[in-house]
Short mmCIF file of C-alpha atoms and ligand atoms in Angstrom, two decimals:
data_model
loop_
_atom_site.label_atom_id
_atom_site.label_comp_id
_atom_site.label_asym_id
_atom_site.label_seq_id
_atom_site.Cartn_x
_atom_site.Cartn_y
_atom_site.Cartn_z
CA MET O 1 17.30 12.05 -52.84
CA ARG O 2 14.23 14.13 -52.35
CA THR O 3 14.51 15.51 -56.17
CA LEU O 4 14.24 12.38 -57.49
CA PRO O 5 10.85 11.69 -57.80
CA ALA O 6 10.35 15.13 -59.80
CA ILE O 7 13.55 14.13 -62.05
CA VAL O 8 11.56 10.58 -62.89
CA VAL O 9 8.75 12.90 -63.74
CA ILE O 10 10.60 15.29 -66.07
CA ALA O 11 12.19 12.47 -67.53
CA ALA O 12 8.83 10.85 -68.33
CA LEU O 13 6.98 13.96 -69.55
CA ILE O 14 10.07 14.38 -72.03
CA ALA O 15 10.18 10.93 -73.18
CA GLY O 16 6.47 10.99 -73.94
CA ALA O 17 6.77 14.40 -75.56
CA VAL O 18 9.82 12.99 -77.66
CA PHE O 19 7.67 9.72 -78.26
CA ILE O 20 4.62 11.92 -79.51
CA ALA O 21 7.01 14.28 -81.66
CA ASP O 22 8.45 11.12 -83.68
CA ARG O 23 5.07 9.78 -84.43
CA PRO O 24 3.12 12.40 -86.03
CA GLY O 25 -0.63 12.47 -86.77
CA ALA O 26 -3.69 14.36 -87.38
CA VAL O 27 -6.88 14.60 -85.04
CA SER O 28 -9.95 15.65 -86.44
CA LEU O 29 -12.99 16.71 -84.30
CA THR O 30 -16.20 17.59 -85.50
CA TRP O 31 -19.23 18.64 -83.44
CA GLU O 32 -22.48 20.91 -84.29
CA GLY O 33 -21.13 22.27 -87.66
CA TRP O 34 -17.62 22.88 -85.81
CA ARG O 35 -14.28 21.22 -86.81
CA VAL O 36 -11.13 21.32 -85.53
CA ASP O 37 -8.03 19.86 -86.90
CA THR O 38 -4.85 19.64 -85.14
CA SER O 39 -1.84 17.78 -84.35
CA ILE O 40 -1.78 14.90 -81.49
CA ALA O 41 0.97 16.69 -79.45
CA VAL O 42 -1.74 19.99 -79.24
CA MET O 43 -4.80 17.92 -78.63
CA VAL O 44 -2.37 15.77 -75.55
CA PHE O 45 -1.38 19.69 -74.13
CA GLY O 46 -5.12 20.46 -74.46
CA ILE O 47 -6.46 17.57 -72.19
CA ALA O 48 -3.94 18.55 -69.42
CA LEU O 49 -4.37 21.88 -69.09
CA ILE O 50 -8.25 21.51 -69.10
CA ALA O 51 -7.04 18.56 -66.50
CA ILE O 52 -5.03 21.02 -64.31
CA LEU O 53 -8.03 23.90 -64.53
CA ALA O 54 -10.66 21.59 -63.46
CA ALA O 55 -8.50 20.47 -60.82
CA ALA O 56 -8.15 23.99 -59.52
CA LEU O 57 -11.60 24.97 -59.60
CA PHE O 58 -12.58 21.88 -57.68
CA HIS O 59 -10.21 22.71 -55.19
CA LEU O 60 -11.43 26.60 -54.97
CA VAL O 61 -15.07 25.13 -54.79
CA ARG O 62 -14.27 23.19 -51.79
CA LYS O 63 -12.27 25.97 -49.91
CA ILE O 64 -15.35 28.30 -50.14
CA ILE O 65 -17.72 25.81 -49.32
CA ALA O 66 -15.61 24.97 -45.94
CA GLY O 67 -14.56 28.32 -45.44
CA PRO O 68 -17.22 29.67 -42.47
CA GLY O 69 -16.62 26.12 -40.14
CA ALA O 70 -12.76 26.27 -40.29
CA PHE O 71 -12.81 30.35 -39.42
CA ALA O 72 -14.97 29.39 -36.51
CA ARG O 73 -12.89 26.62 -35.79
CA ALA O 74 -9.59 28.26 -35.62
CA ARG O 75 -11.51 30.86 -33.56
CA ARG O 76 -12.33 28.71 -31.05
CA GLU O 77 -8.92 26.95 -30.88
CA ARG O 78 -7.65 30.52 -30.86
CA ARG O 79 -9.50 31.14 -27.67
CA ARG O 80 -9.08 27.85 -25.93
CA ARG O 81 -5.17 28.67 -26.01
CA ARG O 82 -5.78 31.89 -24.81
CA GLY O 83 -7.94 30.62 -21.91
CA TYR O 84 -5.29 27.74 -21.13
CA ARG O 85 -2.68 30.55 -21.25
CA ALA O 86 -4.70 32.54 -18.61
CA LEU O 87 -5.30 29.88 -16.35
CA THR O 88 -1.60 29.10 -15.85
CA GLN O 89 -0.34 32.72 -15.72
CA GLY O 90 -3.11 32.85 -12.82
CA MET O 91 -1.92 29.78 -10.94
CA VAL O 92 1.35 31.18 -11.57
CA ALA O 93 -0.16 34.58 -10.00
CA VAL O 94 -1.49 32.71 -7.17
CA ALA O 95 1.98 30.95 -6.34
CA ALA O 96 3.53 34.36 -6.37
CA GLY O 97 0.78 35.67 -3.84
CA ASP O 98 -0.01 38.25 -6.53
CA ALA O 99 -3.77 38.66 -5.49
CA ALA O 100 -4.97 41.12 -8.47
CA GLU O 101 -3.13 39.39 -11.35
CA ALA O 102 -4.93 36.52 -10.05
CA LYS O 103 -8.60 37.48 -10.22
CA ARG O 104 -7.77 38.90 -13.53
CA CYS O 105 -6.17 35.80 -14.70
CA ALA O 106 -9.28 33.90 -12.99
CA ARG O 107 -12.10 35.75 -14.71
CA GLN O 108 -10.38 35.85 -18.03
CA ALA O 109 -10.15 32.04 -17.92
CA ASP O 110 -13.52 31.77 -16.52
CA LEU O 111 -14.79 33.72 -19.81
CA LEU O 112 -12.42 32.11 -22.29
CA LEU O 113 -12.87 28.25 -21.44
CA ALA O 114 -15.98 26.81 -20.98
CA GLU O 115 -14.86 24.20 -18.24
CA PRO O 116 -15.65 24.40 -14.61
CA PRO O 117 -13.86 21.93 -13.35
CA LEU O 118 -10.57 23.66 -14.44
CA THR O 119 -11.49 27.34 -13.68
CA LEU O 120 -13.09 27.08 -10.19
CA LEU O 121 -10.46 26.02 -8.50
CA LEU O 122 -8.42 29.14 -9.57
CA SER O 123 -11.21 31.17 -9.07
CA ALA O 124 -11.32 30.06 -5.45
CA GLN O 125 -7.53 30.61 -5.04
CA ALA O 126 -8.02 33.94 -6.00
CA ALA O 127 -10.98 35.05 -3.63
CA GLN O 128 -8.78 33.27 -0.71
CA LEU O 129 -5.75 35.60 -1.84
CA ASN O 130 -7.90 38.24 -2.20
CA GLY O 131 -9.08 37.96 1.26
CA ASP O 132 -12.51 37.25 0.27
CA GLN O 133 -13.30 33.84 2.07
CA LYS O 134 -17.13 33.70 1.61
CA ALA O 135 -16.74 33.75 -2.47
CA ALA O 136 -13.71 31.12 -2.06
CA GLN O 137 -16.04 29.06 0.10
CA ASN O 138 -18.95 29.63 -3.24
CA TYR O 139 -16.54 27.89 -5.39
CA PHE O 140 -15.57 25.39 -3.22
CA ALA O 141 -18.53 24.39 -2.55
CA ALA O 142 -19.72 24.50 -6.34
CA MET O 143 -16.73 22.09 -6.99
CA LEU O 144 -18.58 19.70 -4.65
CA GLU O 145 -21.35 19.77 -7.46
CA ARG O 146 -18.89 17.87 -9.83
CA PRO O 147 -17.64 14.42 -9.44
CA GLU O 148 -14.19 15.42 -10.86
CA THR O 149 -13.97 18.13 -8.50
CA GLU O 150 -16.04 17.01 -5.47
CA PHE O 151 -12.36 15.72 -3.74
CA LEU O 152 -10.69 18.83 -4.35
CA GLY O 153 -13.45 21.41 -3.28
CA LEU O 154 -13.75 19.51 -0.16
CA ARG O 155 -10.09 19.70 0.45
CA GLY O 156 -10.60 23.37 0.14
CA LEU O 157 -13.83 23.49 2.24
CA ILE O 158 -11.75 21.86 5.11
CA MET O 159 -8.77 24.17 5.11
CA GLN O 160 -11.58 26.84 5.17
CA ALA O 161 -13.05 25.44 8.25
CA LEU O 162 -9.55 25.04 10.00
CA LYS O 163 -9.16 28.55 8.98
CA GLN O 164 -12.21 29.45 10.76
CA ASN O 165 -11.44 27.09 14.02
CA ASP O 166 -14.58 25.22 12.68
CA GLU O 167 -13.11 21.45 13.62
CA ALA O 168 -16.66 19.76 13.88
CA GLU O 169 -17.34 21.24 9.89
CA ALA O 170 -13.58 20.29 9.05
CA LEU O 171 -13.75 17.05 10.52
CA ARG O 172 -17.30 16.24 8.49
CA LEU O 173 -15.71 17.35 5.51
CA ALA O 174 -12.98 15.07 6.18
CA ARG O 175 -15.43 11.71 6.56
CA ARG O 176 -16.66 12.78 3.21
CA ALA O 177 -13.01 13.09 1.82
CA LYS O 178 -12.35 9.39 2.77
CA ALA O 179 -15.55 8.05 1.34
CA LEU O 180 -14.25 9.22 -1.57
CA HIS O 181 -10.11 8.41 -1.36
CA PRO O 182 -10.04 6.22 1.64
CA LYS O 183 -6.45 5.47 0.85
CA THR O 184 -4.99 8.98 0.18
CA PRO O 185 -2.12 9.51 3.01
CA TRP O 186 -3.53 13.34 3.71
CA VAL O 187 -6.94 12.59 4.10
CA LEU O 188 -5.97 9.62 6.35
CA ALA O 189 -3.61 11.83 8.48
CA SER O 190 -6.18 15.02 8.64
CA LEU O 191 -9.38 12.77 9.43
CA PHE O 192 -6.92 11.16 12.42
CA GLU O 193 -5.98 14.54 13.48
CA LEU O 194 -9.41 16.04 13.77
CA GLN O 195 -10.53 12.98 15.57
CA ALA O 196 -8.14 13.57 17.91
CA ARG O 197 -8.67 17.26 18.22
CA THR O 198 -12.10 17.02 18.46
CA GLY O 199 -11.69 13.93 21.50
CA LYS O 200 -13.02 10.89 19.12
CA TRP O 201 -10.49 8.92 20.80
CA GLY O 202 -12.23 5.52 19.68
CA GLU O 203 -12.71 6.80 15.90
CA ALA O 204 -8.92 8.28 15.96
CA GLU O 205 -7.55 4.82 17.00
CA ALA O 206 -9.53 3.42 13.96
CA THR O 207 -8.08 5.99 11.55
CA LEU O 208 -4.64 5.27 13.06
CA LYS O 209 -4.91 1.22 12.22
CA ILE O 210 -5.80 2.47 8.70
CA ALA O 211 -3.11 5.32 8.14
CA ALA O 212 -0.53 2.36 9.64
CA ARG O 213 -1.35 -0.06 7.25
CA ARG O 214 -1.50 2.47 4.25
CA ASN O 215 2.06 3.51 5.51
CA ALA O 216 0.53 6.97 5.27
CA LEU O 217 2.52 7.75 8.70
CA PRO O 218 5.98 6.79 9.55
CA GLU O 219 6.26 3.67 12.30
CA PRO O 220 7.96 5.73 15.07
CA GLU O 221 5.20 8.24 14.51
CA SER O 222 1.90 6.21 14.56
CA ARG O 223 3.46 3.88 17.54
CA ARG O 224 3.84 7.15 19.16
CA HIS O 225 0.49 8.26 18.31
CA ARG O 226 -1.29 5.14 19.20
CA ALA O 227 0.30 5.38 22.69
CA VAL O 228 -1.25 9.34 23.10
CA VAL O 229 -4.14 7.68 22.01
CA LEU O 230 -4.59 4.87 23.90
CA HIS O 231 -3.43 7.16 26.96
CA GLU O 232 -6.07 9.58 26.64
CA GLN O 233 -8.91 6.83 26.20
CA SER O 234 -7.08 5.57 29.84
CA ARG O 235 -7.73 9.12 31.22
CA VAL O 236 -11.12 9.01 29.98
CA ALA O 237 -11.98 5.98 31.73
CA GLU O 238 -10.63 7.06 35.01
CA ALA O 239 -12.58 10.04 34.95
CA GLU O 240 -15.87 7.90 34.38
CA GLY O 241 -14.91 5.70 36.69
CA ARG O 242 -13.72 2.91 34.82
CA ASP O 243 -10.77 2.05 36.89
CA ARG O 244 -10.26 -1.43 35.40
CA ASP O 245 -10.22 0.30 31.98
CA ALA O 246 -8.25 3.03 32.68
CA ALA O 247 -5.53 0.76 34.33
CA ARG O 248 -5.28 -1.79 31.06
CA LEU O 249 -5.29 1.47 28.74
CA ALA O 250 -2.63 2.71 30.84
CA ALA O 251 -0.46 -0.22 30.34
CA ALA O 252 -0.75 -0.17 26.77
CA ALA O 253 0.01 3.00 26.42
CA ASN O 254 2.98 2.97 28.36
CA ALA O 255 3.92 -0.37 26.18
CA MET O 256 3.48 0.96 23.40
CA ALA O 257 5.91 3.86 23.66
CA PRO O 258 7.94 3.14 27.07
CA GLY O 259 10.01 6.51 26.89
CA PHE O 260 6.41 8.98 26.81
CA THR O 261 6.78 10.51 30.08
CA PRO O 262 2.94 11.08 30.62
CA ALA O 263 1.76 7.63 29.96
CA ALA O 264 4.35 6.30 32.19
CA LEU O 265 3.52 9.03 34.99
CA HIS O 266 -0.50 8.26 34.49
CA HIS O 267 0.20 4.23 34.50
CA ALA O 268 2.30 4.76 37.61
CA GLY O 269 0.14 6.84 39.21
CA LEU O 270 -2.97 4.66 38.60
CA LEU O 271 -0.86 1.84 40.17
CA ARG O 272 -0.33 3.62 43.50
CA ALA O 273 -3.61 4.42 43.58
CA SER O 274 -4.59 1.00 43.68
CA GLY O 275 -2.30 0.07 46.00
CA HIS O 276 0.64 -1.71 43.84
CA ARG O 277 3.63 0.24 44.89
CA ARG O 278 6.05 -2.05 43.93
CA HIS O 279 4.53 -2.19 40.15
CA ALA O 280 4.66 1.81 40.03
CA ARG O 281 8.11 2.15 41.28
CA LYS O 282 9.35 -0.59 38.14
CA VAL O 283 7.21 1.92 35.67
CA ILE O 284 8.53 4.57 36.59
CA GLU O 285 12.16 3.04 36.93
CA ALA O 286 11.56 1.80 33.01
CA ALA O 287 10.83 5.11 32.04
CA TRP O 288 13.77 6.77 33.80
CA ARG O 289 16.23 4.20 31.80
CA LEU O 290 14.81 5.60 28.68
CA ALA O 291 13.95 8.98 29.50
CA PRO O 292 14.39 10.58 32.97
CA HIS O 293 12.35 13.61 33.48
CA PRO O 294 12.11 16.00 36.71
CA GLU O 295 8.26 14.75 37.04
CA LEU O 296 9.20 11.26 37.00
CA ALA O 297 11.59 11.74 39.82
CA THR O 298 8.98 14.02 41.56
CA ALA O 299 6.17 10.61 41.38
CA TYR O 300 8.85 8.24 42.40
CA GLY O 301 9.24 10.19 45.67
CA ALA O 302 5.52 10.63 46.29
CA LEU O 303 5.88 6.65 46.28
CA PHE O 304 8.02 6.77 49.25
CA ALA O 305 6.99 9.92 50.58
CA ASP O 306 6.23 8.23 54.35
CA GLU O 307 10.35 7.30 54.71
CA ARG O 308 13.09 9.24 56.53
CA PRO O 309 15.01 11.35 54.13
CA MET O 310 18.01 9.29 54.49
CA GLU O 311 16.13 6.08 53.28
CA GLN O 312 14.81 8.23 50.31
CA VAL O 313 18.33 9.07 49.26
CA LYS O 314 18.84 5.30 48.84
CA ARG O 315 15.76 5.21 47.05
CA TYR O 316 16.87 7.84 44.43
CA GLU O 317 20.47 6.10 44.17
CA THR O 318 18.28 3.11 42.98
CA LEU O 319 16.30 4.96 40.48
CA ALA O 320 19.65 7.01 39.32
CA ALA O 321 21.11 3.55 38.91
CA GLN O 322 19.13 3.04 35.58
CA ASN O 323 20.39 5.70 33.95
CA LYS O 324 23.64 6.60 35.92
CA ASP O 325 25.07 9.57 34.14
CA HIS O 326 22.14 11.68 33.32
CA LEU O 327 21.91 15.13 34.34
CA GLU O 328 18.81 14.41 35.87
CA SER O 329 19.94 11.27 37.96
CA HIS O 330 22.47 13.49 39.34
CA ILE O 331 20.10 16.60 40.18
CA ALA O 332 17.45 13.57 41.69
CA ILE O 333 20.22 12.75 44.38
CA ALA O 334 21.63 15.78 45.00
CA THR O 335 18.08 17.01 45.64
CA ALA O 336 17.28 14.60 48.23
CA ALA O 337 20.85 14.42 49.81
CA LEU O 338 19.88 18.19 50.58
CA ALA O 339 16.76 16.83 52.23
CA ALA O 340 18.75 14.60 54.18
CA ARG O 341 21.56 16.75 54.94
CA LEU O 342 24.50 14.75 53.41
CA TRP O 343 26.53 17.78 52.14
CA GLY O 344 29.29 15.56 50.60
CA GLU O 345 27.04 13.58 48.57
CA ALA O 346 24.74 16.53 47.41
CA ARG O 347 28.05 18.46 46.49
CA ARG O 348 29.73 15.30 44.44
CA HIS O 349 26.70 14.80 42.34
CA LEU O 350 26.17 18.49 41.89
CA ALA O 351 29.70 18.95 40.67
CA ALA O 352 29.21 15.83 38.05
CA CYS O 353 26.51 18.21 36.30
CA GLY O 354 28.24 21.68 36.37
CA GLY O 355 28.18 22.82 39.73
CA THR O 356 32.17 23.76 40.10
CA GLU O 357 33.33 27.65 39.83
CA GLY O 358 34.52 27.55 36.34
CA ALA O 359 31.91 25.37 34.40
CA ALA O 360 30.36 26.84 31.74
CA ALA O 361 26.28 26.74 31.03
CA THR O 362 25.32 25.12 33.59
CA SER O 363 21.58 24.17 34.12
CA PRO O 364 19.94 27.14 36.56
CA ARG O 365 18.29 24.26 38.25
CA VAL O 366 21.74 22.84 39.46
CA CYS O 367 22.65 26.99 39.98
CA ARG O 368 20.08 27.02 42.36
CA LEU O 369 20.67 23.81 44.29
CA MET O 370 24.34 24.75 44.60
CA ALA O 371 23.37 28.03 46.12
CA GLU O 372 20.88 25.94 48.54
CA LEU O 373 24.09 24.09 49.61
CA GLU O 374 26.38 26.71 49.99
CA GLU O 375 24.02 28.35 52.46
CA ALA O 376 22.98 25.29 54.38
CA GLU O 377 26.42 23.94 54.72
CA HIS O 378 28.52 26.59 55.38
CA ASN O 379 25.92 29.72 55.73
CA ASP O 380 27.94 31.00 52.77
CA LEU O 381 25.71 33.74 51.53
CA PRO O 382 28.37 35.58 49.07
CA ALA O 383 28.74 32.13 47.21
CA ALA O 384 24.82 31.60 47.73
CA ARG O 385 24.12 34.85 45.95
CA MET O 386 26.62 34.01 43.08
CA TRP O 387 25.15 30.64 42.45
CA LEU O 388 21.65 32.61 42.22
CA ALA O 389 22.81 35.17 39.86
CA ARG O 390 24.39 32.47 37.71
CA ALA O 391 20.91 30.51 37.10
CA ALA O 392 19.44 34.02 36.72
CA SER O 393 22.10 34.78 33.69
CA GLY O 394 20.44 32.68 30.97
CA GLN O 395 23.81 31.43 30.16
CA ALA O 396 21.88 28.17 30.08
CA THR O 397 18.02 27.18 29.59
CA GLU O 398 16.02 24.62 31.13
CA PRO O 399 14.06 21.92 29.01
CA SER O 400 10.51 22.46 28.68
CA TYR O 401 7.26 21.48 27.21
CA VAL O 402 7.37 23.28 23.98
CA CYS O 403 4.83 22.70 20.84
CA GLY O 404 6.97 21.15 17.95
CA ALA O 405 4.58 22.63 15.46
CA CYS O 406 4.24 26.53 16.53
CA GLY O 407 7.24 26.91 19.20
CA GLY O 408 4.89 27.43 22.06
CA GLU O 409 5.80 26.76 24.91
CA THR O 410 3.25 25.03 27.67
CA ALA O 411 3.65 24.29 31.83
CA SER O 412 2.51 21.02 31.48
CA TRP O 413 1.86 18.17 28.62
CA SER O 414 -1.10 18.07 26.97
CA SER O 415 -2.21 15.76 23.70
CA LEU O 416 -3.42 18.97 21.92
CA CYS O 417 -1.20 21.91 21.85
CA PRO O 418 -2.94 24.54 23.51
CA HIS O 419 -1.68 27.44 21.49
CA CYS O 420 -2.61 25.66 17.85
CA ARG O 421 -4.53 22.73 18.84
CA SER O 422 -1.93 20.63 16.98
CA PHE O 423 -2.13 17.02 18.32
CA ASP O 424 0.86 15.35 19.89
CA SER O 425 3.43 17.88 19.31
CA ILE O 426 4.21 18.80 22.71
CA GLU O 427 7.88 17.68 23.44
CA TRP O 428 10.04 17.98 26.50
CA ARG O 429 13.10 19.93 25.11
CA LEU O 430 14.89 23.02 24.86
CA PRO O 431 13.03 25.97 23.52
CA GLY O 432 13.57 26.70 19.75
CA ARG O 433 12.46 27.40 16.39
CA ALA O 434 9.03 25.43 15.23
CA PRO O 435 8.55 23.65 12.13
CA ALA O 436 5.51 23.60 10.24
CA THR O 437 2.57 21.90 11.39
CA ARG O 438 1.46 18.74 10.33
CA LEU O 439 -1.82 19.48 8.50
CA GLN O 440 0.11 22.01 6.82
CA ALA O 441 2.65 19.52 6.03
CA ALA O 442 -0.13 17.23 4.65
CA ALA O 443 -1.43 19.68 2.32
CA GLU O 444 2.01 20.55 0.89
CA MET O 445 2.33 17.14 -0.22
CA THR O 446 -0.45 16.65 -2.60
CA PRO O 447 -0.01 17.48 -5.71
CA SER O 448 -1.96 20.54 -7.44
CA LEU O 449 -5.06 20.04 -9.96
CA PRO O 450 -4.21 18.14 -13.06
CA VAL O 451 -4.58 20.89 -15.95
CA PRO O 452 -3.79 20.13 -19.56
CA GLY O 453 -0.10 21.80 -20.44
CA ARG O 454 2.31 23.07 -17.91
CA VAL O 455 1.30 23.85 -14.27
CA PRO O 456 4.11 25.13 -12.10
CA ASP O 457 4.72 22.84 -9.39
CA GLU O 458 4.40 25.21 -6.67
CA THR O 459 0.57 26.17 -7.39
CA ARG O 460 -0.84 24.03 -4.61
CA LEU O 461 -4.22 24.45 -2.28
CA ALA O 462 -4.40 26.88 0.51
CA VAL O 463 -2.77 25.61 3.76
CA GLU O 464 -4.16 25.51 7.25
CA ASN O 465 -2.39 28.96 8.35
CA GLY O 466 -2.64 32.23 6.69
CA GLY O 467 0.18 34.63 5.99
CA PRO O 468 1.82 35.86 2.75
CA GLY O 469 2.59 32.18 1.83
CA ALA O 470 -0.80 30.76 2.30
CA LEU O 471 -1.45 29.58 -1.01
CA ALA O 472 2.07 28.74 -1.89
ZN1 LIG D 501 1.36 24.35 18.85
#
């Protein structure tokens, strides 16, 4: 089909030639003493030749006139292409952790592309990778000057500030980021975390409410965070002598997350101090139903410290009835029974939670209570020593307060991890491996700077903690 127009044209030409050949005629041209006599056919051929030559000449002249401009355009286009290639390679180098290559590409891209918004981020990341924090800081600061890169610059500076443990500066920057993009989940999450870290509980509560409305945090996590914030506000109120505020906030924290032991303990403690012993007992029993904890058992015993050991056993039986088969319930009754010299009762409860000869992986606390029982009841020292050896054997571990972010252990609960300062990361559980911190996760969730052309997904902004993967 493509040859059809050519065939039509050739046919028309042949028809024209035949038409002229069939009808011969003469042409006579006189001009300035010249005279040309020729046939029609030659004249038509001559005119066609002149037309073709004129067209070729016109094309040539146009090329010569447009020449320099087109050359410069092609050169610019080549530079631009090379610049984007350098930019892409630089980002790949950042993702791969190749500091020298990243620096080289950043310099090349900066030279070839006169587009600071695109090259500043790469330069900053390359500087970070090379350990040049000062230069990275300067690049991020330069990004603040332009509206299109201000947000990314803020983000880089927040991470830099966190790396230098300057939480006040990070908070100031996070507030500015929130003013720019109030809906961005990582901004809300980071702002909340920083407000909590700096003890600004009122602001943290307000941010948390916005984050919950925008679904920036999963519902259970946001409820739990609110409980922790209320709990901390109650503690501040207690320290400042605002007893009624303290009681109100403690009740709210406990209601927000009933299984959150520190809030229940604090609430019960305030109630006991204000003479509401019965209410305190109910609070601990409700917490025990959801999450039995040795500290709850101790606080429960403190409510009845004036009673005789036999009466205390009865009290603990009421508490244990809230969560009958739980290890902590058996341990609580066994401990009280030992104090009341009720050997049979103590042995029965310890046996129910691994306190028998053949039981595997018995809790060290149960082993120590068994040793105490063997010694107190029968004065059986070899058996007591055997149980103590089992407690120390390490075949079972006790739960403790472990940071879910860094894996560090602490003796008591606190809203900020004493090791990594993560907010609400301390859990009561068996020690184990640590997942990434939330701020790190928030940073990794956000896409990198949009760049024309393809940029690998793994190119990310720096994250809070250093190490070889700091920029990946
Ligand atoms: Zn930690």
